[in-house]
mmCIF file of C-alpha atoms in Angstrom:
data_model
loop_
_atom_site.group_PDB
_atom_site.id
_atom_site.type_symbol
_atom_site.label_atom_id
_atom_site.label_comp_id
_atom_site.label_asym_id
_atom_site.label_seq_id
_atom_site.Cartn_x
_atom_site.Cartn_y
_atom_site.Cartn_z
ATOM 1 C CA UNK D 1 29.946 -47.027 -0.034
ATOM 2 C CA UNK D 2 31.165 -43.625 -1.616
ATOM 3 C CA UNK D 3 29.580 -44.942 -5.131
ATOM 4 C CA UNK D 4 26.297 -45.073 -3.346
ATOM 5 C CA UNK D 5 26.837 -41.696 -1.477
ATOM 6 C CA UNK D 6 27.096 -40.182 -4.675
ATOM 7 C CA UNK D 7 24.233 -42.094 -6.480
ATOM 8 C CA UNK D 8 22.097 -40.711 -3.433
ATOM 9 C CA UNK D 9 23.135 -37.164 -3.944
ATOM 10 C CA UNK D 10 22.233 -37.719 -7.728
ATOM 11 C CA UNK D 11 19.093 -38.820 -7.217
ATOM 12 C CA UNK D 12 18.385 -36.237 -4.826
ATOM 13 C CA UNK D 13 19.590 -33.600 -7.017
ATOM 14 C CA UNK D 14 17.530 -34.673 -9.293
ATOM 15 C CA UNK D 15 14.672 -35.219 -7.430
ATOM 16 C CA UNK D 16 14.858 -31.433 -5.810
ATOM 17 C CA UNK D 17 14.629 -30.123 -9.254
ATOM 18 C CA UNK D 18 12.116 -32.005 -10.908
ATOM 19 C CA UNK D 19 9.467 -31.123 -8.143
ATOM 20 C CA UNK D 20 10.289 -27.503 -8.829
ATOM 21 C CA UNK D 21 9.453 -27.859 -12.261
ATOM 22 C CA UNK D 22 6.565 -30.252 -11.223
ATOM 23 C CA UNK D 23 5.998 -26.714 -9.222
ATOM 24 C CA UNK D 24 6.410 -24.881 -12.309
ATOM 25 C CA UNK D 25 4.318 -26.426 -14.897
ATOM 26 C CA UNK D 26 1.327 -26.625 -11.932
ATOM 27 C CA UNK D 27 1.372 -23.029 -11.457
ATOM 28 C CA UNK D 28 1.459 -22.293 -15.291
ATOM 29 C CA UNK D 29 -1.820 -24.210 -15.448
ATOM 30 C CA UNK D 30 -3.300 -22.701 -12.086
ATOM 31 C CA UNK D 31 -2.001 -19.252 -13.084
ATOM 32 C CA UNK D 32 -4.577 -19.311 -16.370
ATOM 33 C CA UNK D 33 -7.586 -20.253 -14.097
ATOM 34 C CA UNK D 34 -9.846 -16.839 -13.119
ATOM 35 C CA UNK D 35 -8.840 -14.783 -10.434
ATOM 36 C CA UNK D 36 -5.678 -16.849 -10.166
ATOM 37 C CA UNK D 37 -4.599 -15.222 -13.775
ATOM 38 C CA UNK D 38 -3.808 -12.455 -11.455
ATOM 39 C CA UNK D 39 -2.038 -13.692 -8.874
ATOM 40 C CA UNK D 40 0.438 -14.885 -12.109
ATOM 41 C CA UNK D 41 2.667 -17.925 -12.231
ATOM 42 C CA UNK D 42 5.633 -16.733 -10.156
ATOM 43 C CA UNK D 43 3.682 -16.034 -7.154
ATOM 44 C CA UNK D 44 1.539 -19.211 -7.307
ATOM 45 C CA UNK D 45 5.102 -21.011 -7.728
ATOM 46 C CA UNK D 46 6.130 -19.787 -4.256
ATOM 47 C CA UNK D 47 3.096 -20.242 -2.177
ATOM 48 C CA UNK D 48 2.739 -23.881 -3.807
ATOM 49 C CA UNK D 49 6.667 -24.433 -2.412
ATOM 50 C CA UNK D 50 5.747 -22.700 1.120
ATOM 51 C CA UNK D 51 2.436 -25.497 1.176
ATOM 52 C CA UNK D 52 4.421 -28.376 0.142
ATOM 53 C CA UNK D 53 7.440 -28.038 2.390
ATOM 54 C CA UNK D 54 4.926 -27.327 5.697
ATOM 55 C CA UNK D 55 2.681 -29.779 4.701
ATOM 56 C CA UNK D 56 4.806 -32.657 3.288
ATOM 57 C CA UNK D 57 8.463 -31.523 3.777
ATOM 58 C CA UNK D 58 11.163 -31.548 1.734
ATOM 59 C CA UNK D 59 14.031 -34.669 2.085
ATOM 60 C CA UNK D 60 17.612 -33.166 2.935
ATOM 61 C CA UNK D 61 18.703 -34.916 0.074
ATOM 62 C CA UNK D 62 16.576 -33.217 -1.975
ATOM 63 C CA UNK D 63 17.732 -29.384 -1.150
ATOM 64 C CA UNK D 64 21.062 -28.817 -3.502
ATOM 65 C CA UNK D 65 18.498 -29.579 -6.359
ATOM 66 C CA UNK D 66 15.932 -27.031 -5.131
ATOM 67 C CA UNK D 67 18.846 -24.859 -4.188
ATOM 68 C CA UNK D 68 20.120 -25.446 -8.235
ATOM 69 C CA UNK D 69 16.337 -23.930 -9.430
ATOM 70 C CA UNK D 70 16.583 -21.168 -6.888
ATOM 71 C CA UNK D 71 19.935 -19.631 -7.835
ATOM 72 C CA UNK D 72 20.870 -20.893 -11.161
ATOM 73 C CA UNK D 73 17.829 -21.308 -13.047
ATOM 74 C CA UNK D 74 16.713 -18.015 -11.941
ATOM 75 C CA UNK D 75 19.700 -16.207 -13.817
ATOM 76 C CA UNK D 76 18.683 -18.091 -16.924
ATOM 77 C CA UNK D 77 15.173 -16.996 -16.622
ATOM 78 C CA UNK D 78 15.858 -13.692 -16.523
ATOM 79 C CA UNK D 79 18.342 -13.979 -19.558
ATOM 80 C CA UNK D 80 15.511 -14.994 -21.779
ATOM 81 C CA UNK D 81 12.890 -12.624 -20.169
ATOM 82 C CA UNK D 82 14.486 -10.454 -22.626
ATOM 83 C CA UNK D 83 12.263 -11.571 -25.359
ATOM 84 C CA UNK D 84 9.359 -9.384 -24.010
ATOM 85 C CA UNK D 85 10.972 -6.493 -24.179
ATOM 86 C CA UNK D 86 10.759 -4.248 -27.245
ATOM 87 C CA UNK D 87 13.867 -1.392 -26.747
ATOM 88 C CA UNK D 88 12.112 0.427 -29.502
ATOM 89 C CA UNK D 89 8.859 0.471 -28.474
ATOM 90 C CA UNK D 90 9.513 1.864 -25.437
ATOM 91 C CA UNK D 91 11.697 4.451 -27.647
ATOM 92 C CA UNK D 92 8.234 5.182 -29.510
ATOM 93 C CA UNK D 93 6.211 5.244 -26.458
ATOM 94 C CA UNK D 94 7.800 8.956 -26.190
ATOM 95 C CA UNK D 95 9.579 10.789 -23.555
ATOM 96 C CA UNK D 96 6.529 11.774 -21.542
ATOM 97 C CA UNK D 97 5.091 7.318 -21.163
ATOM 98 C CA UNK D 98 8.878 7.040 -20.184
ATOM 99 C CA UNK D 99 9.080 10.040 -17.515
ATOM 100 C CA UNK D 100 5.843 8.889 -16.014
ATOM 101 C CA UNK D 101 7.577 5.228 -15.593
ATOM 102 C CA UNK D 102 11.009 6.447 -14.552
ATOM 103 C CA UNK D 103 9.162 8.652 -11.839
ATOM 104 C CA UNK D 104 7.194 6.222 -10.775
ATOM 105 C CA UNK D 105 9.847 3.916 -9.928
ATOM 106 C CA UNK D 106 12.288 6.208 -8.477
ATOM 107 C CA UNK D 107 9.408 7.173 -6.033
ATOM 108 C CA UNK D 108 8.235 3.801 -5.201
ATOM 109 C CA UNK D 109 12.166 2.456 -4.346
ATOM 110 C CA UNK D 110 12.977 5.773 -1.443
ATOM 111 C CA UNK D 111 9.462 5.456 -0.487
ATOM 112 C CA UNK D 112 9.255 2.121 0.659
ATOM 113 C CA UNK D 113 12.890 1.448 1.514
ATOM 114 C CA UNK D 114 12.277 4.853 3.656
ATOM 115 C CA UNK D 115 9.381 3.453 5.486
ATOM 116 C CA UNK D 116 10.919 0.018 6.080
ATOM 117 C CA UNK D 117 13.918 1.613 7.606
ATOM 118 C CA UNK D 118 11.627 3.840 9.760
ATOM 119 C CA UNK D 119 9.794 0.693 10.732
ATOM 120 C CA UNK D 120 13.033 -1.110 11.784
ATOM 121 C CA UNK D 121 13.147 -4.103 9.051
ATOM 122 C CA UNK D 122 16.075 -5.735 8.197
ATOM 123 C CA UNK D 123 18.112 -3.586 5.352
ATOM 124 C CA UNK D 124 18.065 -6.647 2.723
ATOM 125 C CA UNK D 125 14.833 -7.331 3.390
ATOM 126 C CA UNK D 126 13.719 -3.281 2.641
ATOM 127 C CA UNK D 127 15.572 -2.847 -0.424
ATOM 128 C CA UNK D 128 13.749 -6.272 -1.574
ATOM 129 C CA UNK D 129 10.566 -5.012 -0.911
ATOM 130 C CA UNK D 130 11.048 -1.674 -2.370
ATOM 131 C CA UNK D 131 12.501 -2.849 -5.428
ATOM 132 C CA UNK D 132 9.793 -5.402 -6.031
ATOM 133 C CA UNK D 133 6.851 -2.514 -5.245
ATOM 134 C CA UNK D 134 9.237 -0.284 -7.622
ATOM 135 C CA UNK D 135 10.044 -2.106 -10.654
ATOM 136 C CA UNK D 136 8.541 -5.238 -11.841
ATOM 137 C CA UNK D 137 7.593 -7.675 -8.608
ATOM 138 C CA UNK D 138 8.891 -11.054 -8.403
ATOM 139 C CA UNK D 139 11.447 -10.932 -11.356
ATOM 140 C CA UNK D 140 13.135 -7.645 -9.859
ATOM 141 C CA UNK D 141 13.294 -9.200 -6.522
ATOM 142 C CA UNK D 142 14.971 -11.936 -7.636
ATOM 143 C CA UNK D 143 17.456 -10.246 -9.498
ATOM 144 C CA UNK D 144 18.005 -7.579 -6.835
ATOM 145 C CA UNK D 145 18.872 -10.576 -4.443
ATOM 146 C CA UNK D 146 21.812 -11.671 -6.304
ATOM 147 C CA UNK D 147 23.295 -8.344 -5.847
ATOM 148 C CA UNK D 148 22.894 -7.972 -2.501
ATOM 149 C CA UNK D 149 23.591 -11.515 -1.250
ATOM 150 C CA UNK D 150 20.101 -11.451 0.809
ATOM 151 C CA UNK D 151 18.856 -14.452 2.895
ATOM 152 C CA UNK D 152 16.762 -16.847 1.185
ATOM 153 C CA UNK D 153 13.790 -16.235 3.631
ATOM 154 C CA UNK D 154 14.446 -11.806 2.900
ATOM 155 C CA UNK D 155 13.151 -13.261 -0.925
ATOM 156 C CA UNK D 156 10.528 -15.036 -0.348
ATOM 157 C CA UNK D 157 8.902 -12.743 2.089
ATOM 158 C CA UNK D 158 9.529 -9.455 -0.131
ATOM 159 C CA UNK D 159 8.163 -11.672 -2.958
ATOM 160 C CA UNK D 160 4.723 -12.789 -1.161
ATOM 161 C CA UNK D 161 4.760 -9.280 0.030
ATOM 162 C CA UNK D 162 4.569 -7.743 -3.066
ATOM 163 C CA UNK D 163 2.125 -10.389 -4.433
ATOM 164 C CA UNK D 164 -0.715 -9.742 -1.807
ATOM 165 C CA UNK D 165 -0.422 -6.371 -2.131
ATOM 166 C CA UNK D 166 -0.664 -6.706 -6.032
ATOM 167 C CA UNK D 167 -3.125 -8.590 -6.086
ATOM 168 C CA UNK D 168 -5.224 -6.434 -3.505
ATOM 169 C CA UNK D 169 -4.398 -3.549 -5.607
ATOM 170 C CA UNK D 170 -5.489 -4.833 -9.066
ATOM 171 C CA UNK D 171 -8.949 -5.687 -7.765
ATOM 172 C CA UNK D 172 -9.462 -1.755 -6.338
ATOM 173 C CA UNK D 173 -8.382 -0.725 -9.802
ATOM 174 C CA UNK D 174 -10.891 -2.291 -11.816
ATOM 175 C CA UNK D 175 -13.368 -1.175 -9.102
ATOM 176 C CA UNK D 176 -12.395 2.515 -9.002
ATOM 177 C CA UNK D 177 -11.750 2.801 -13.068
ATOM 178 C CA UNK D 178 -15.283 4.391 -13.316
ATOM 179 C CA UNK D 179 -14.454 6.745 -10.813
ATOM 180 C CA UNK D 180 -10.870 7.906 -11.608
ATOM 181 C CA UNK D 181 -12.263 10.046 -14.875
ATOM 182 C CA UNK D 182 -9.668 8.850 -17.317
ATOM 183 C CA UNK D 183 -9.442 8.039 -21.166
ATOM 184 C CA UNK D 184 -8.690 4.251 -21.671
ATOM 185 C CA UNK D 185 -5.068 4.930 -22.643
ATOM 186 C CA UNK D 186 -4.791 7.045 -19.483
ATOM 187 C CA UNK D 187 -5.932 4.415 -17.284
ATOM 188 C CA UNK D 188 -3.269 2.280 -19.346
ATOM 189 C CA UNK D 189 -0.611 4.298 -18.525
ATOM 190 C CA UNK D 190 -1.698 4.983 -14.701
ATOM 191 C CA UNK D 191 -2.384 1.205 -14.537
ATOM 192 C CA UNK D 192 1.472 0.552 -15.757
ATOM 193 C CA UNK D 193 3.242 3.274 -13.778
ATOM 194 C CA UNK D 194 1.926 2.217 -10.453
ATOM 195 C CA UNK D 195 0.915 -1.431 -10.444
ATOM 196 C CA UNK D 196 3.402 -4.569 -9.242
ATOM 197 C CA UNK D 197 3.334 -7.533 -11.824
ATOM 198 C CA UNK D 198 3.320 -7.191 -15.334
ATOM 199 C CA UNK D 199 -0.007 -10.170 -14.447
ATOM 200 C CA UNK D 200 -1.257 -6.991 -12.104
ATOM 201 C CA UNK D 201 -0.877 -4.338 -14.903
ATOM 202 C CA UNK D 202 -2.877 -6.619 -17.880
ATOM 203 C CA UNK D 203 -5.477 -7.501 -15.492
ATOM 204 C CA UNK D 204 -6.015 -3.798 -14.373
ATOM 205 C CA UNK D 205 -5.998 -1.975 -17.538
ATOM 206 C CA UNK D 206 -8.606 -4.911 -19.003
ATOM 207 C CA UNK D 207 -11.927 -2.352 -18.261
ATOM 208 C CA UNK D 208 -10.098 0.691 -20.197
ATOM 209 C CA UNK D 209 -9.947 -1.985 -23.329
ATOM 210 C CA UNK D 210 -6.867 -3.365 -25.815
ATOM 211 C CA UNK D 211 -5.298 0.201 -26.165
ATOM 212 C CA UNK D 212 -5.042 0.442 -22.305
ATOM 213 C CA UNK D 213 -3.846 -2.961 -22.415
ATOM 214 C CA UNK D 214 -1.154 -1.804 -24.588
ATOM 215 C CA UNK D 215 -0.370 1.038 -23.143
ATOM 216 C CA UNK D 216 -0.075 -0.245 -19.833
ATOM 217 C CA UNK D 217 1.982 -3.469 -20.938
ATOM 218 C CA UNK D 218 4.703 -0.716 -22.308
ATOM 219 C CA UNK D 219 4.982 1.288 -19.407
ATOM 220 C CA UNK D 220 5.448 -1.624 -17.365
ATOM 221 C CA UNK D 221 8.181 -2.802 -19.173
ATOM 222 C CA UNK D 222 9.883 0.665 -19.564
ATOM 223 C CA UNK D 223 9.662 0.148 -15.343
ATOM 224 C CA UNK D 224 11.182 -3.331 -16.060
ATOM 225 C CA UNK D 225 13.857 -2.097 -18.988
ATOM 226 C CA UNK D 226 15.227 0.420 -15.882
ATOM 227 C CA UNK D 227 16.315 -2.716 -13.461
ATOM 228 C CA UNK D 228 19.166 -3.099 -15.479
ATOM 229 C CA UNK D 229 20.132 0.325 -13.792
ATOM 230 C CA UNK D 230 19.267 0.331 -10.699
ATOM 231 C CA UNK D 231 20.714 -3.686 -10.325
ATOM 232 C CA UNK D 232 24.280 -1.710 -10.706
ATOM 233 C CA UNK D 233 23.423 1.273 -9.159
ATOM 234 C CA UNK D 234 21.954 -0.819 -5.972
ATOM 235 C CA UNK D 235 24.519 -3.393 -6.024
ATOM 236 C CA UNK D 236 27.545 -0.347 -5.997
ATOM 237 C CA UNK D 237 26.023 1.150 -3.050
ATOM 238 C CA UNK D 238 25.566 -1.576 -0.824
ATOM 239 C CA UNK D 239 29.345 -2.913 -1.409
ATOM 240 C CA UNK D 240 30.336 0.255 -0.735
ATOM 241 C CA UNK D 241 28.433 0.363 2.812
ATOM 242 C CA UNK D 242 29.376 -3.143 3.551
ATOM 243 C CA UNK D 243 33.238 -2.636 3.021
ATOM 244 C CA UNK D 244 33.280 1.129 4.846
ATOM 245 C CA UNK D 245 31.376 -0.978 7.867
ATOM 246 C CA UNK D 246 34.192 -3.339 7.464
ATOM 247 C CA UNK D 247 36.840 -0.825 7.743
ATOM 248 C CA UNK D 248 37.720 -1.892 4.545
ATOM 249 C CA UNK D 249 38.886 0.504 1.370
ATOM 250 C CA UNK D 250 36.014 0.848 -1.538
ATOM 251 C CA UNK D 251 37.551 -1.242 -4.884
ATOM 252 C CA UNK D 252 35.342 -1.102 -7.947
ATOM 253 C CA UNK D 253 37.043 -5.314 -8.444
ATOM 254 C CA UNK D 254 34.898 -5.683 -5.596
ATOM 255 C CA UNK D 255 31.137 -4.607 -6.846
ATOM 256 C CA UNK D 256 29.280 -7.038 -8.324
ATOM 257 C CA UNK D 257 28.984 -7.169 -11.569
ATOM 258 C CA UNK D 258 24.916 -8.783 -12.755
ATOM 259 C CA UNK D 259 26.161 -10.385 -15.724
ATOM 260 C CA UNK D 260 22.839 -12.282 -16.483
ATOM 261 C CA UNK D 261 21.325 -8.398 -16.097
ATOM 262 C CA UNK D 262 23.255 -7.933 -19.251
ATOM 263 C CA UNK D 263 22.092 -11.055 -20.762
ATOM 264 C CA UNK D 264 18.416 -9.777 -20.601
ATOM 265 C CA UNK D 265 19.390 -6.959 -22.103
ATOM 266 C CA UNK D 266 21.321 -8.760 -24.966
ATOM 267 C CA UNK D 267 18.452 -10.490 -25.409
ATOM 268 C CA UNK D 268 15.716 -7.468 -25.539
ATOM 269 C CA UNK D 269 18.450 -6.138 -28.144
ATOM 270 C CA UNK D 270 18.298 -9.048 -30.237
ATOM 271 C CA UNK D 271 14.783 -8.613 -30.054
ATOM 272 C CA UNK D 272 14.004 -5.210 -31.173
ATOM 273 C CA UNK D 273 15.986 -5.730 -34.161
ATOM 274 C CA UNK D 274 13.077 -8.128 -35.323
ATOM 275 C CA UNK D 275 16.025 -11.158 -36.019
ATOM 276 C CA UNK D 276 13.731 -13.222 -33.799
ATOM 277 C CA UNK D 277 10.604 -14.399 -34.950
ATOM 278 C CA UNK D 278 7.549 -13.459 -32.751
ATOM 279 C CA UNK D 279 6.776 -17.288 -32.402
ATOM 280 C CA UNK D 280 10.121 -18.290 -30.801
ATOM 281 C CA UNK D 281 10.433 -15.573 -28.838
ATOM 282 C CA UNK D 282 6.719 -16.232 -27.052
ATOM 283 C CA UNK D 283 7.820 -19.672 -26.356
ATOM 284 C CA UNK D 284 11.552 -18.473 -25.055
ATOM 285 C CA UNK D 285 9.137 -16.191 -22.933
ATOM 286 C CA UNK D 286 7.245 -18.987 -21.314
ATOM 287 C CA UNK D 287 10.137 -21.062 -20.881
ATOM 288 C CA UNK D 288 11.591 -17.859 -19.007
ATOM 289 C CA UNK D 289 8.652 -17.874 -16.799
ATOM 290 C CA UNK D 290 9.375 -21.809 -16.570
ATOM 291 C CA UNK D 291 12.709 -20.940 -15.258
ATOM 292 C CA UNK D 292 11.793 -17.810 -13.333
ATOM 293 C CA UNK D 293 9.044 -20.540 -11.382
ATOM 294 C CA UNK D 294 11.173 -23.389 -10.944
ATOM 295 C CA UNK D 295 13.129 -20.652 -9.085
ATOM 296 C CA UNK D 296 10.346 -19.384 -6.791
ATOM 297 C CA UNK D 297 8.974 -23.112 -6.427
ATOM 298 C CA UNK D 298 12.898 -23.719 -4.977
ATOM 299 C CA UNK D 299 12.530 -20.399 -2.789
ATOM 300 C CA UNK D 300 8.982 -21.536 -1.310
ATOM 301 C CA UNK D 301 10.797 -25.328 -0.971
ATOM 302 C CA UNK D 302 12.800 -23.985 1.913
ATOM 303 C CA UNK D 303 10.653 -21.500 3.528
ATOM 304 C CA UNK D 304 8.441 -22.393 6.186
ATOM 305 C CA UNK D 305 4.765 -20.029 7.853
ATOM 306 C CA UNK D 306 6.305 -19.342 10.661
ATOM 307 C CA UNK D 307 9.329 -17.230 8.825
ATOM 308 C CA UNK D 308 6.767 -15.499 7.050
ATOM 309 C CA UNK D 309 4.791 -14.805 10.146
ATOM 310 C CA UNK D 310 7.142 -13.866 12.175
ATOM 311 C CA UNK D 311 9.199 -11.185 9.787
ATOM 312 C CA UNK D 312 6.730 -10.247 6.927
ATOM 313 C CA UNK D 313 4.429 -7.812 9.004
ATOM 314 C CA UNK D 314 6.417 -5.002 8.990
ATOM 315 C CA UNK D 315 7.203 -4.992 5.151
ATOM 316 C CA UNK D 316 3.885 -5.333 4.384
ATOM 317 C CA UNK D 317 2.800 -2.901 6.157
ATOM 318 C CA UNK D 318 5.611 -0.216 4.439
ATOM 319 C CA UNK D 319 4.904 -1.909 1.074
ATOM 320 C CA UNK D 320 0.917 -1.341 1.686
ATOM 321 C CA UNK D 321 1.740 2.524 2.366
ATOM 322 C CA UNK D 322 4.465 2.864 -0.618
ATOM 323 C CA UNK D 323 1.700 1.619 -2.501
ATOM 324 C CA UNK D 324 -1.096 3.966 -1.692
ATOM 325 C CA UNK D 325 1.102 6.535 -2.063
ATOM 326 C CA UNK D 326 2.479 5.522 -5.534
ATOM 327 C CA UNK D 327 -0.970 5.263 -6.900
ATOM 328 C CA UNK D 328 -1.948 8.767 -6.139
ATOM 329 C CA UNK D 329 1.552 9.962 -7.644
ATOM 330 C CA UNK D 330 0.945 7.976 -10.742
ATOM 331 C CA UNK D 331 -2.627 9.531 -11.148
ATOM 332 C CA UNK D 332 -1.536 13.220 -10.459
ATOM 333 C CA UNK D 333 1.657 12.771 -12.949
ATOM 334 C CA UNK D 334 -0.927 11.321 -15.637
ATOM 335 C CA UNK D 335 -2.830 14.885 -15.174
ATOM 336 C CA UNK D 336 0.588 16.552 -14.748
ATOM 337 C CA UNK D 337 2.001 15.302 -18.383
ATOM 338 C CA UNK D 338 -1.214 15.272 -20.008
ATOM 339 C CA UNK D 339 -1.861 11.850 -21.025
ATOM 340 C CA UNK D 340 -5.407 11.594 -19.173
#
């Protein structure tokens, strides 16, 4: 009887993580399809899981594998997400790309988590949202919610969140690039300081042509080389409130320590010292995003509408202001450091 208990939770371990990967690869494929391009493969990943489990359900048995992808894989996927980011390019980019990108994101995380507060959402849920609007989307809202400990259903909702409002904002960009006055590489740069995904940002800066591309790609990852910071920095603070509400005394044994944070950034090391041939690192790359989706397929697996519709209308609504706002910044500080 206990052999066959076992054999069950085997197969159902097994079984929860081979339809996130079934997920995965489905989203990979979608995610190269037009307008879906945009939307990117981590975002498709989730709403696919959110379908599937109110439309066909998910068996109990098959949760600690879906559970697996949503925790464990996701720390490997951001590990190897390394491999796209260049330390020295962002070096080259000059002090000016990187002020505009530093900026940026400072002012998206206090404006956001500041409105969600003043709208009454759920602390977790805020910095989630804020962090996601802030740095680079999906990927920094997953890695956020391992420091913080948030709720399954605070992830999933700051990631669709993020990913409607990404989405909405990449398609007024390429309408309003005739309008905004800027050189290509301006747009670039605007495009990268104030859009969500790194999918958002390439699909933006398209109209400006490859130098915007470019341009935008590396301020977007000098957004995404900073969550290493603010993953500590974040992480610090909240342990700090937590154990003060506690009545407890404030122990640096007791912060979190993002070890996988520092794996990514191993790994963009190992990549700007050009040991690692382009090749490999593209297809470490795309398994990352492999990983990163069998994570948000695993998220969206345990999620169901009604959570969505019940607590996501608030954070939207902070995230659509924090975004408005952030895009006018990020055009004024293009004017303001001369890179129009």
């Amino acid at each position: 009887m206990e052999q066959t208990e076992v054999q069950t939770r085997k197969f159902g371990f097994t079984k929860g993580i081979s339809l996130t990967l079934l997920i995965a690869i489905a989203a990979k494929y979608l995610a190269e399809l037009p307008f879906l391009h945009i939307m990117g493969q981590l975002v498709i990943a989730i709403l696919i899981g959110v379908v599937w489990k109110s439309v066909i359900g998910v068996p109990a048995y098959a949760v600690a594998g879906t559970n697996y992808s949503s925790k464990v894989l996701l720390r490997m996927g951001i590990i190897l997400l390394g491999m796209r980011l260049n330390l020295k390019d962002i070096f080259n980019a000059g002090p000016k790309t990187f002020a505009v990108g530093a900026i940026s994101l400072i002012f998206a995380i206090l404006v956001v988590y500041g409105l969600t507060r003043l709208f009454k959402v759920e602390k977790k849920l805020g910095i989630l949202t804020a962090c996601g609007t802030g740095i680079c989307g999906a990927a920094a809202i997953l890695a956020i919610s391992t420091q913080i400990k948030a709720k399954e259903k605070d992830t999933a909702i700051a990631v669709a969140t993020v990913a409607v409002l990404g989405t909405t904002f990449t398609f007024g960009y390429t309408i309003l690039y005739p309008l905004l006055e800027l050189s290509g590489p301006g747009y670039g740069i605007f495009s990268g300081a104030t859009l969500h995904e790194i999918a958002h940002v390439i699909a933006a800066a398209a109209p400006g042509g490859n130098e915007a591309v470019d341009l935008a790609v590396m301020v977007k990852l000098t957004r995404v080389a900073l969550l290493i910071p603010v993953a500590i920095l974040i992480g610090f603070i909240m342990n700090w409130k937590e154990r003060e509400t506690d009545g407890k005394k404030f122990s640096w044994k007791s912060v979190q320590v993002p070890w996988f944070i520092f794996g990514f950034l191993l790994m963009s090391a190992l990549y700007s010292t050009g040991a690692v041939p382009e090749s490999i690192a593209d297809k470490l790359v795309m398994l990352s995003y492999i990983l990163m989706a069998m994570s948000m397929a695993g998220l969206g697996l345990n999620i169901d509408l009604i959570t969505f519709k019940k607590y996501g209308g608030k954070p939207f609504i902070a995230g659509l202001i924090g975004s408005v706002l952030l895009t006018c910044l990020g055009y004024v500080l293009v004017h303001v450091f001369q890179l129009n």
